[in-house]
Amino acid sequence: MIWAVSARLARPVDLYEYQGKQLFARFGIPVSEGRLAGSPEEARAAAEELGGPAVVKAQVLTGGRGKAGGIKLADTPADAEARAEEILGLDIRGHRVRKLWIEKASEIAKEYYLSLTFDRGEKKPLFMFTTQGGVDIEEIAERDPDAIARLHVDPLVGYQPYQGRWLCFRAGVAEPDEQKQVIALMARLYDAFTGADAMLCEINPLIVTPAAEVKALDSKFTVDDNALFRHPDVAGMRDVEAADPQERLAREKDVTYVKLDGDVGILGNGAGLVMSTLDVIDQVGGSPANFCDLGGGGDAEGVVDALEVITSDAAVKAILFNIFGGITRCDEVARGILEALERMTIEEPIVVRLDGTNAEEGRRLLGEAAPANVHVEETMLSAAERVVDLAGAR
Ligand code: GDP
Ligand code: MN
């Protein structure tokens, strides 16, 4: 039995703060009670329900909301309504505020930073913890790198309480009761990270209240879209509206697509081949506009979908098909391309490089029947040179 393995690149999916906090709560991480609001009236009603002072928080998929005026305290429900009026519609670094999270205001004695991310180099989850929270971690890393305690967790063993004790000691958390809460919270963060197949779980700030209660005041939760099939609830949280239009189209058509900033559209079969195609385009002085991975497929349906996504990007001036026939045969892919080009008209020049199983037959088919804008090349290098030339000429 032969298994066709199609490698797919991990695509990070960012969740909103309130969604991350929902997941935190599910895993037992303390968070404040809150409500979602889409209008000033809803913000007022939410603050009334919560009772007491509230904080009105812009829900956008970017950080630094506080500095941008997207986080405001409100003493009364009328205040919450007024703050909501100010924040809704605000543009925070290109992200329009359409939703607010109204949360019971917390009193803050200390602001810490805690995150868990995946360190690809070490192939292990990495904890970062510092008592200098509230500001960007990049800022702390620059100003006082020694203040950040770092610790890798062996994924086969999992998080161990002694690691939490070490992180607390290293970061300088001295209060025993506080240590106890932080160490327990780290265990829950590790559970949330692995349980949701996250790529990043960041709490900044992780606060200590004057009553010595430790809790997550903010959340940055990024999940791996390759694992979303295992978490239908998390998949449902993904905000399709906020995505880039091409990426949205790609998702609808189930095409692996990544936007870049050059002018050559790239289609290949298999993540490894696509990655090396990007390198070769770069090597010959070109620059990719985007890429699509056809995976194991190459049928007309898949080619049409991928071409639709690629050409919906106005920056694309020429397209390179790089196909290595293994289990997928080149003649099949050639037929797929021909059928796709019968169904749709592509203005841009298309360079096709076919190699591997039945490559000659594939090239013959294209040579005989393809429209005039299709150019067949035998090697990856010559194909890259050709497509970069053609893109430059337009
Ligand atoms: P970010 O700016 O996007 O990272 O948003 P945060 O959720 O981290 O909030 C920014 C800052 O607002 C925090 O660092 C706190 O100083 C402040 N803040 C947020 N929530 C509260 C709250 O409940 N009470 C108080 N006093 N300050 C808060
Ligand atoms: Mn924050």
Coordinates of N, CA and C in Angstrom, one line a residue, residues 84-214:
A84 N -17.7 53.2 24.8 CA -18.0 52.4 23.7 C -18.2 53.2 22.4
E85 N -18.9 54.3 22.6 CA -19.1 55.2 21.4 C -17.8 55.7 20.8
E86 N -16.8 56.0 21.7 CA -15.5 56.4 21.3 C -14.7 55.3 20.6
I87 N -14.8 54.1 21.1 CA -13.9 53.1 20.7 C -14.4 52.4 19.4
L88 N -15.8 52.2 19.3 CA -16.3 51.5 18.2 C -16.0 52.3 16.9
G89 N -15.6 51.6 15.9 CA -15.3 52.3 14.6 C -13.8 52.8 14.5
L90 N -13.2 52.8 15.7 CA -11.8 53.2 15.7 C -10.9 52.3 14.8
D91 N -9.9 52.9 14.2 CA -9.0 52.1 13.3 C -7.7 51.9 14.1
I92 N -7.5 50.7 14.5 CA -6.3 50.3 15.3 C -5.3 49.6 14.4
R93 N -4.3 50.3 13.9 CA -3.3 49.7 12.9 C -4.0 48.9 11.8
G94 N -5.0 49.5 11.2 CA -5.6 48.9 10.0 C -6.8 47.9 10.4
H95 N -7.0 47.8 11.7 CA -8.1 47.0 12.1 C -9.3 47.8 12.7
R96 N -10.4 47.8 12.0 CA -11.6 48.5 12.4 C -12.2 47.8 13.6
V97 N -12.6 48.6 14.6 CA -13.2 48.0 15.8 C -14.7 47.8 15.6
R98 N -15.2 46.5 15.6 CA -16.6 46.2 15.4 C -17.2 45.6 16.6
K99 N -16.3 45.1 17.5 CA -16.8 44.4 18.7 C -16.1 44.9 19.9
L100 N -16.8 44.9 21.0 CA -16.2 45.2 22.3 C -16.3 44.1 23.3
W101 N -15.4 44.0 24.2 CA -15.5 43.1 25.3 C -15.6 44.0 26.6
I102 N -16.7 43.9 27.3 CA -16.9 44.7 28.5 C -16.6 43.7 29.6
E103 N -15.7 44.1 30.4 CA -15.2 43.2 31.5 C -15.3 43.9 32.8
K104 N -15.5 43.2 33.9 CA -15.5 43.7 35.2 C -14.1 44.2 35.4
A105 N -13.9 45.5 35.9 CA -12.6 46.1 36.0 C -11.9 45.4 37.2
S106 N -10.6 45.2 37.0 CA -9.7 44.6 38.0 C -8.9 45.7 38.7
E107 N -8.5 45.5 39.9 CA -7.5 46.4 40.5 C -6.2 45.7 40.3
I108 N -5.2 46.5 40.0 CA -3.9 45.9 39.7 C -2.8 46.3 40.7
A109 N -2.2 45.3 41.3 CA -1.0 45.6 42.2 C 0.2 45.3 41.4
K110 N 0.3 44.3 40.6 CA 1.5 43.9 39.8 C 1.1 43.4 38.4
E111 N 1.9 43.7 37.5 CA 1.7 43.2 36.1 C 2.9 42.4 35.6
Y112 N 2.6 41.1 35.4 CA 3.6 40.1 34.9 C 3.3 39.8 33.4
Y113 N 4.2 39.1 32.9 CA 4.1 38.6 31.5 C 4.3 37.1 31.5
L114 N 3.4 36.3 30.9 CA 3.6 34.9 30.8 C 3.2 34.4 29.4
S115 N 4.1 33.6 28.7 CA 3.6 33.1 27.4 C 4.2 31.7 27.3
L116 N 3.5 31.0 26.4 CA 3.9 29.6 26.0 C 3.9 29.6 24.5
T117 N 5.0 29.3 23.8 CA 5.0 29.3 22.4 C 5.7 28.1 21.9
F118 N 5.7 27.8 20.6 CA 6.4 26.6 20.1 C 7.7 27.0 19.5
D119 N 8.8 26.5 20.1 CA 10.1 26.8 19.7 C 10.5 25.8 18.6
R120 N 10.4 26.2 17.3 CA 10.7 25.2 16.3 C 12.1 24.7 16.3
G121 N 13.1 25.6 16.6 CA 14.5 25.2 16.6 C 14.7 24.0 17.6
E122 N 14.1 24.1 18.8 CA 14.3 23.1 19.8 C 13.2 22.0 19.7
K123 N 12.2 22.3 18.9 CA 11.1 21.4 18.8 C 10.4 21.1 20.1
K124 N 10.3 22.2 20.9 CA 9.7 22.1 22.2 C 8.9 23.3 22.5
P125 N 7.8 23.2 23.3 CA 7.1 24.4 23.8 C 8.1 25.2 24.7
L126 N 8.0 26.5 24.7 CA 8.9 27.4 25.4 C 8.0 28.3 26.3
F127 N 8.3 28.3 27.6 CA 7.7 29.2 28.5 C 8.5 30.5 28.6
M128 N 7.9 31.6 28.6 CA 8.6 32.9 28.9 C 7.9 33.6 30.0
F129 N 8.6 34.0 31.0 CA 7.9 34.6 32.2 C 8.8 35.7 32.7
T130 N 8.1 36.9 33.0 CA 8.8 38.0 33.6 C 7.9 38.8 34.5
T131 N 8.4 39.4 35.5 CA 7.6 40.2 36.4 C 7.5 41.6 35.8
Q132 N 8.2 41.9 34.7 CA 8.0 43.2 34.1 C 7.0 43.2 32.9
G133 N 5.7 42.9 33.3 CA 4.7 42.8 32.3 C 4.1 44.1 31.9
G134 N 3.0 44.0 31.1 CA 2.2 45.2 30.8 C 2.8 45.9 29.5
V135 N 4.1 45.8 29.3 CA 4.6 46.3 28.0 C 5.0 45.2 27.0
D136 N 5.3 45.5 25.8 CA 5.6 44.5 24.8 C 6.8 43.7 25.2
I137 N 6.7 42.4 25.0 CA 7.9 41.5 25.3 C 9.1 41.9 24.6
E138 N 8.9 42.4 23.3 CA 10.1 42.8 22.5 C 10.8 44.0 23.2
E139 N 10.0 44.8 23.8 CA 10.6 46.0 24.5 C 11.4 45.5 25.7
I140 N 10.9 44.6 26.5 CA 11.6 44.0 27.6 C 12.9 43.3 27.2
A141 N 12.7 42.5 26.1 CA 13.8 41.7 25.6 C 15.0 42.6 25.2
E142 N 14.6 43.8 24.7 CA 15.7 44.8 24.3 C 16.3 45.5 25.5
R143 N 15.4 45.9 26.4 CA 15.8 46.8 27.5 C 16.6 45.9 28.6
D144 N 16.0 44.8 28.9 CA 16.5 44.0 30.0 C 16.3 42.5 29.7
P145 N 17.0 41.9 28.8 CA 16.8 40.5 28.3 C 16.9 39.5 29.5
D146 N 17.7 39.9 30.5 CA 17.9 39.0 31.6 C 16.7 38.9 32.5
A147 N 15.8 39.8 32.4 CA 14.6 39.8 33.2 C 13.6 38.7 32.8
I148 N 13.8 38.1 31.6 CA 12.9 37.1 31.1 C 13.4 35.7 31.4
A149 N 12.6 35.0 32.1 CA 13.0 33.6 32.4 C 12.4 32.7 31.3
R150 N 13.3 31.9 30.7 CA 12.8 31.0 29.6 C 13.0 29.5 30.0
L151 N 12.1 28.7 29.6 CA 12.2 27.3 29.9 C 11.5 26.5 28.9
H152 N 12.2 25.5 28.4 CA 11.6 24.5 27.4 C 10.9 23.4 28.2
V153 N 9.8 22.9 27.7 CA 9.1 21.8 28.3 C 9.3 20.6 27.3
D154 N 9.7 19.4 27.8 CA 9.8 18.2 27.0 C 8.4 17.8 26.7
P155 N 8.0 17.8 25.4 CA 6.6 17.4 25.1 C 6.2 16.0 25.5
L156 N 7.2 15.1 25.6 CA 6.9 13.7 26.0 C 6.6 13.6 27.5
V157 N 7.2 14.5 28.2 CA 7.1 14.4 29.7 C 5.9 15.4 30.1
G158 N 5.8 16.5 29.5 CA 4.8 17.5 29.9 C 5.3 18.4 30.9
Y159 N 4.5 19.4 31.3 CA 4.9 20.4 32.3 C 5.0 19.7 33.7
Q160 N 6.0 20.1 34.4 CA 6.2 19.6 35.8 C 6.3 20.8 36.7
P161 N 5.6 20.6 37.9 CA 5.6 21.7 38.8 C 7.0 22.3 39.2
Y162 N 8.0 21.5 39.2 CA 9.3 22.1 39.5 C 9.8 23.1 38.5
Q163 N 9.3 22.9 37.2 CA 9.6 23.9 36.2 C 9.0 25.3 36.5
G164 N 7.7 25.2 37.0 CA 7.1 26.4 37.4 C 7.8 27.1 38.6
R165 N 8.3 26.3 39.5 CA 9.0 26.8 40.7 C 10.3 27.5 40.2
W166 N 10.9 26.8 39.3 CA 12.2 27.4 38.7 C 11.9 28.7 38.0
L167 N 10.8 28.8 37.2 CA 10.5 30.0 36.5 C 10.2 31.2 37.5
C168 N 9.4 30.8 38.5 CA 9.1 31.8 39.6 C 10.4 32.3 40.3
F169 N 11.2 31.4 40.6 CA 12.5 31.7 41.3 C 13.3 32.6 40.4
R170 N 13.5 32.2 39.1 CA 14.3 32.9 38.1 C 13.8 34.3 37.8
A171 N 12.4 34.4 37.8 CA 11.8 35.8 37.5 C 11.7 36.6 38.8
G172 N 11.9 36.0 39.9 CA 11.9 36.8 41.2 C 10.5 37.0 41.8
V173 N 9.7 36.0 41.7 CA 8.4 36.0 42.4 C 8.6 35.3 43.8
A174 N 8.5 36.2 44.8 CA 9.0 35.7 46.1 C 7.8 35.2 47.0
E175 N 6.7 35.9 46.9 CA 5.5 35.6 47.7 C 5.0 34.1 47.6
P176 N 5.0 33.3 48.6 CA 4.7 31.9 48.5 C 3.3 31.6 47.9
D177 N 2.3 32.4 48.4 CA 0.9 32.2 47.9 C 0.8 32.6 46.4
E178 N 1.6 33.6 46.0 CA 1.6 34.0 44.6 C 2.2 33.0 43.8
Q179 N 3.4 32.5 44.3 CA 4.1 31.4 43.6 C 3.1 30.2 43.3
K180 N 2.4 29.8 44.3 CA 1.5 28.7 44.2 C 0.5 28.9 43.1
Q181 N -0.1 30.1 43.1 CA -1.1 30.4 42.0 C -0.5 30.4 40.6
V182 N 0.7 31.0 40.5 CA 1.4 31.1 39.2 C 1.8 29.7 38.7
I183 N 2.3 28.9 39.6 CA 2.7 27.5 39.2 C 1.5 26.7 38.7
A184 N 0.4 26.9 39.4 CA -0.8 26.1 39.0 C -1.3 26.7 37.7
L185 N -1.3 28.0 37.5 CA -1.7 28.6 36.3 C -0.9 28.2 35.1
M186 N 0.4 28.0 35.3 CA 1.3 27.6 34.3 C 0.9 26.2 33.8
A187 N 0.6 25.3 34.7 CA 0.1 24.0 34.4 C -1.1 24.0 33.5
R188 N -2.0 25.0 33.8 CA -3.3 25.1 33.1 C -3.0 25.7 31.7
L189 N -2.1 26.6 31.7 CA -1.7 27.2 30.4 C -1.1 26.2 29.4
Y190 N -0.3 25.3 30.0 CA 0.3 24.2 29.2 C -0.8 23.3 28.7
D191 N -1.8 23.0 29.6 CA -3.0 22.2 29.1 C -3.7 22.9 28.0
A192 N -3.9 24.2 28.1 CA -4.7 24.9 27.1 C -3.9 24.9 25.8
F193 N -2.6 25.1 25.9 CA -1.7 25.2 24.7 C -1.8 23.9 24.0
T194 N -1.6 22.8 24.7 CA -1.6 21.5 24.0 C -3.0 21.0 23.6
G195 N -3.9 21.3 24.5 CA -5.3 20.9 24.3 C -6.0 21.6 23.2
A196 N -5.6 22.8 22.8 CA -6.2 23.5 21.7 C -5.3 23.5 20.5
D197 N -4.2 22.7 20.5 CA -3.2 22.8 19.4 C -2.8 24.2 19.1
A198 N -2.3 24.9 20.1 CA -2.0 26.3 20.0 C -0.6 26.5 19.4
M199 N -0.3 27.6 18.8 CA 1.0 28.0 18.4 C 1.6 29.1 19.4
L200 N 0.7 29.8 20.0 CA 1.0 30.8 21.0 C -0.1 31.0 22.0
C201 N 0.2 31.1 23.3 CA -0.7 31.5 24.3 C 0.1 32.5 25.1
E202 N -0.4 33.8 25.1 CA 0.3 34.8 25.7 C -0.6 35.6 26.7
I203 N -0.2 35.8 27.9 CA -0.9 36.6 28.9 C -0.1 37.8 29.3
N204 N -0.6 39.0 28.8 CA 0.2 40.2 29.1 C -0.8 41.4 29.2
P205 N -1.1 41.8 30.4 CA -0.5 41.3 31.7 C -1.2 40.2 32.3
L206 N -0.4 39.4 33.1 CA -0.9 38.5 34.1 C -0.8 39.3 35.3
I207 N -1.9 39.6 36.0 CA -1.9 40.5 37.1 C -2.0 39.8 38.5
V208 N -1.5 40.5 39.5 CA -1.8 40.2 40.9 C -2.6 41.3 41.4
T209 N -3.8 41.0 41.9 CA -4.6 42.1 42.5 C -4.2 42.5 43.9
P210 N -4.6 43.6 44.4 CA -4.3 44.0 45.8 C -4.7 42.9 46.8
A211 N -5.7 42.1 46.4 CA -6.1 41.0 47.3 C -5.3 39.7 47.0
A212 N -4.2 39.9 46.3 CA -3.2 38.8 46.0 C -3.8 37.6 45.2
E213 N -4.7 38.0 44.3 CA -5.3 37.1 43.3 C -4.6 37.2 42.0
V214 N -4.2 36.0 41.5 CA -3.5 36.1 40.2 C -4.5 35.8 39.1

